[in-house]
Amino acid sequence: MNPFSSGTRLRDMIRAIRACKTAAEERAVVRKECAAIRSAISEHDQDYRHRNIAKLMFIHMLGYPTHFGQMECLKLIASAGFPEKRIGYLGLMLLLDERQEVLMLVTNSLKQDLNHTNQYIVGLALCALGNICSAEMASDLAAEVERLLLTKDPNIKKKAALCSIRIIRKVPDLAENFLSPAASLLKEKHHGVLIAGIQLCTDLCKVSADANKHLRKNCTEGLIRILKDVSNSSYAPEYDIAGITDPFLHIRVLRLMRMLGQGDADTSEYMNDILAQIASKTESNKNAGNAILYECVETIMGIEATSGLRVLAINILGRFLSNRDNNIRYVALNMLMKAIAVDSQAVQRHRTTILECVKDSDASIRKRALELVFLLVNDTNAKPLTKELIDYLEVSDQDFKGDLTAKICSIIEKFSQEKKWYIDQMLKVLSLAGSYVKDDVWHALIVAISNAPDLQGYSVRSLYKAFRTSFEQVSLVRVVVWCIGEYGEMLVGNVGVLEVEEPLTVTESDTVDVLEACLTGHSADITTRSMSLIALLKLSSRFPPTSERIKEIITEHKGSIVLELQQRAIEFNSIIQRHDNIKSSLVERMPVLDESAYMVKKANSSQENIVAVKSSQMSLAGTSVTLPNGVAKPPAAPLVDLLDLSSDDALVPTSTSKDFLHDLLGIDLTNSSSSGFSIAPSGGTDILMDLLSIGTPVQSDISPETVSSNQGFAPTTKPTPTTVQVLDLLDVLPSNGSVAGDQSPLYPSITAFQSSTLKIMFSFKKHPEKPQVTEIHATFMNLSSDSYTDFVFQAAVPKFIQLHLDPASSNHLPANGNGTITQTVTVTNSQHGQKPLAMRIRMVYKVDNQEKLEQGQINNFPPGL
Amino acid sequence: MIHFVILISRQGKVRLTKWYSPYQQKERSTVIRELSGLILSRGPKLCNFVEWKGYKVVYRRYASLYFCMCIDPDDNELEILEIIHHFVEILDRYFGSVCELDLIFNFHKAYYILDEILIAGELQESSKKAVARLIAAQDSLVETAKEEAGSISNMISQAI
């Protein structure tokens, strides 16, 4: 122990922490250490600074807060010696992340160190900058890094190249500065520099089409030579992995070749020979070789390769698929998904093997395989594939059943050509995994049965049979209850028997038994039980002999502790007792449900889901945005950082508002459909009103607001007030600006952006009570003679402004100004009156499937916004 | 790109974390908790990839330690396995048949080595020798600085 030391050594602290037997003990040790470090910090203790930071890093790894040590890292970095700087930079990278303001303070030290004469100190600074720099730091220090790319020392060169990657990911506008130094790195011999340089070029291609063009023109030849040299080189011990010289370099060259060859036939043609050589000669008995083959296949799929080469690639995947190693099979499945787009016939050949993978014991492989199978289904193979999947559903893992059922259901819905097949398959799924089925699936089944008059008898009988074996499957039970309520007499009377059916004798009291079991069963939830009550009411009018028994069952529930059931029981009881004369017309069979309207509604709601998923993905991804067409695009980083926030904010409220609307409107639909009410036009009495008012519990997916508002309205439910309520609700939401009516604009409209191909007009609207909020109505016009598809408008604003983008009116922009897209953008200027609005914009669209990008900055906002 | 690197022990203890994409402290601990639950429970014969929140996590077990790297869905998983092995081999040479305890008591050294292999979530050097040379050169710089410094700082450096 050091006699001058004010605390323990690092090693001793680690030992003390490891000796702790309980979490409480550990906390105590850490608390003591932290207290000692804090007091050392406040006494400006220099001698132990680096030891304290080392300790803090260890404490940080254990998950304790260590923010108080951040400034100490900066002090260490600012000191002169290498040992201090080394630990200081390590602490900086570990204890801070790019979002902390403290980080800006280090910019100056970094600048000095980047200009240091000692190459290792320069290396430390580059490493830190490459790992945690923010967009501001990237712009401030880009020039230094650019200069370092041209130094002699390979160690600095490679670090500078990787650091440049971070810089252009953060600030894509800087890409062009790095283009020529990056291209010159490809002429190097040092593998580290080559690897870093090639990676930098790949990233440049991702952010800039010009860079791609430039590199394609000037570097393709060089790349091919690098690949030839490294793949033909004799044994090189320094780079050898399993008999292959530098697989990492192989893979990076192949990846850049993919970027360059994409969509360019000449360049692709040029690459043919070397790709064929790699694909056929690489050893595939070790992971390293397979990694190269995998990358090579992806490149062949990505570029405009000849058909011979593609066959070679698909064959490699076929070999992968039959490999015993799970890793190899996994990547094969992964790549076959991409290969479908290129050659779906070839992938179909492996269908049986892929189907086997769905049954694998490994969850990762199962998931990949299932998604692949889903893509492989077509009209001809839908039936056998569905059968296979349903058979497997029976024995599959519990935690896989959810995914599997969802996929099976969507295959059945998408590929059913005859109703009977659809109903049969759905029944199988419901009886095997009814608890995993989503609500919309069994709703759709009910709609389908209601629309198939010849199959209703068959359906209700099959359901009855299925119920006897699978009474624990929630959604099956609900469909059974609904169908018995509607078509109970077909069950008892054997109406519409199909040839394939076995005879079945069911008595009236058997059906009541089923419903009673559903009503009183332990597993039944409130929705099922409410549905059972309605079904019973319906049966009491259809089967007069059982009505006495039904009355008893209903009376039992008059004392139910569940309010909903109690209310239903009391009201139904009064119908049975006092309104026998109108009972039969009140509980007539449901009118046929509108199938097309249901499908439209379902499609809409699933679209909403996609939007929501998309926005959550965007906020999650941080560095990549998933475009609607499913292509992940590496975007402009700082812009996206801003966009992430904004799009997240903007999309969620709009989509939920629409959900409200759907759900509210949907009340009429699902309510009447799934709770099984028959609303006879003649029976428009007070009782009917009462009945309607309680028919709510089926929409389990409604948000609390909707439910409460709806119930609040219940006593006087009429069609008109409901719609009024819908509007009221919407009015409360912030995104209804467009509904608010046209106030005369206070601010002049501007042409926000104009190029030879695109014109954007902004008009402005302000609410007097909220001066900082401006609503911008953007109108996009296509000035070129080609129409644009997949048009996406993105905007970014400085930190003091908040941005909300509403969904655009369309993503298709017709040529020659024949039509426009409009989009509402809401900006909140938190420094209203002090700073003017400013905005950077970016438009991405496709012309003939070629992606185009335009961007600009808007500085001509009218003053006072 | 590699978004982060995590080393966790069989018992779920974190031995090293390196974040190349911005994650806040809170997110970091959730990520670690989720992933250790996901990865530690997987059987030995299964594949080394786990899909997680739209990313892929490639992991490989060495004795009691799991080396995990999180990558984009379109990255080359097999190559990441090689990168992990590359890292492990360099650690092994540096420490002389490395064990978990080496990484606990000399965690900063493990970070220094990782920093010579990855920057900005991309591979920096494919030669194990080159990495070893660079680390050795920097270690000797620290040694020299120690010898030059007075007795007190000498002791401090030892303390680290």
GROMACS .gro file of C-alpha atoms in nm, chain B residues 71-138:
model
   68
  936ILE     CA    1  -2.485  -0.538  -3.592
  937ASP     CA    2  -2.721  -0.417  -3.862
  938PRO     CA    3  -2.948  -0.681  -4.015
  939ASP     CA    4  -2.766  -0.674  -4.349
  940ASP     CA    5  -2.415  -0.711  -4.209
  941ASN     CA    6  -2.217  -1.031  -4.251
  942GLU     CA    7  -2.278  -1.238  -3.938
  943LEU     CA    8  -2.010  -1.492  -4.019
  944GLU     CA    9  -1.750  -1.221  -4.050
  945ILE     CA   10  -1.844  -1.081  -3.710
  946LEU     CA   11  -1.774  -1.424  -3.564
  947GLU     CA   12  -1.427  -1.397  -3.715
  948ILE     CA   13  -1.383  -1.049  -3.570
  949ILE     CA   14  -1.477  -1.179  -3.226
  950HIS     CA   15  -1.226  -1.458  -3.264
  951HIS     CA   16  -0.965  -1.212  -3.386
  952PHE     CA   17  -1.018  -1.006  -3.071
  953VAL     CA   18  -0.999  -1.312  -2.848
  954GLU     CA   19  -0.678  -1.434  -3.009
  955ILE     CA   20  -0.514  -1.095  -2.961
  956LEU     CA   21  -0.623  -1.088  -2.597
  957ASP     CA   22  -0.490  -1.437  -2.558
  958ARG     CA   23  -0.150  -1.345  -2.694
  959TYR     CA   24  -0.130  -1.028  -2.490
  960PHE     CA   25  -0.220  -1.182  -2.156
  961GLY     CA   26  -0.076  -1.525  -2.232
  962SER     CA   27  -0.373  -1.760  -2.234
  963VAL     CA   28  -0.627  -1.509  -2.117
  964CYS     CA   29  -0.886  -1.586  -1.850
  965GLU     CA   30  -1.179  -1.397  -1.710
  966LEU     CA   31  -0.974  -1.270  -1.414
  967ASP     CA   32  -0.724  -1.103  -1.649
  968LEU     CA   33  -1.008  -0.910  -1.803
  969ILE     CA   34  -1.146  -0.812  -1.463
  970PHE     CA   35  -0.826  -0.680  -1.312
  971ASN     CA   36  -0.686  -0.539  -1.636
  972PHE     CA   37  -1.010  -0.427  -1.791
  973HIS     CA   38  -0.847  -0.108  -1.919
  974LYS     CA   39  -0.594  -0.313  -2.114
  975ALA     CA   40  -0.877  -0.503  -2.280
  976TYR     CA   41  -1.029  -0.171  -2.381
  977TYR     CA   42  -0.697  -0.050  -2.523
  978ILE     CA   43  -0.677  -0.363  -2.734
  979LEU     CA   44  -1.035  -0.329  -2.854
  980ASP     CA   45  -0.961   0.031  -2.952
  981GLU     CA   46  -0.682  -0.094  -3.178
  982ILE     CA   47  -0.921  -0.339  -3.345
  983LEU     CA   48  -1.239  -0.136  -3.387
  984ILE     CA   49  -1.309   0.232  -3.440
  985ALA     CA   50  -1.651   0.379  -3.519
  986GLY     CA   51  -1.789   0.025  -3.518
  987GLU     CA   52  -1.570  -0.081  -3.809
  988LEU     CA   53  -1.270  -0.312  -3.826
  989GLN     CA   54  -0.937  -0.132  -3.811
  990GLU     CA   55  -0.667  -0.396  -3.836
  991SER     CA   56  -0.665  -0.752  -3.962
  992SER     CA   57  -0.313  -0.834  -3.846
  993LYS     CA   58  -0.278  -0.964  -3.491
  994LYS     CA   59   0.089  -0.882  -3.498
  995ALA     CA   60   0.028  -0.520  -3.592
  996VAL     CA   61  -0.212  -0.478  -3.301
  997ALA     CA   62   0.033  -0.641  -3.062
  998ARG     CA   63   0.310  -0.411  -3.184
  999LEU     CA   64   0.101  -0.099  -3.136
 1000ILE     CA   65  -0.011  -0.199  -2.787
 1001ALA     CA   66   0.344  -0.289  -2.688
 1002ALA     CA   67   0.476   0.043  -2.814
 1003GLN     CA   68   0.217   0.236  -2.615
   0.00000   0.00000   0.00000
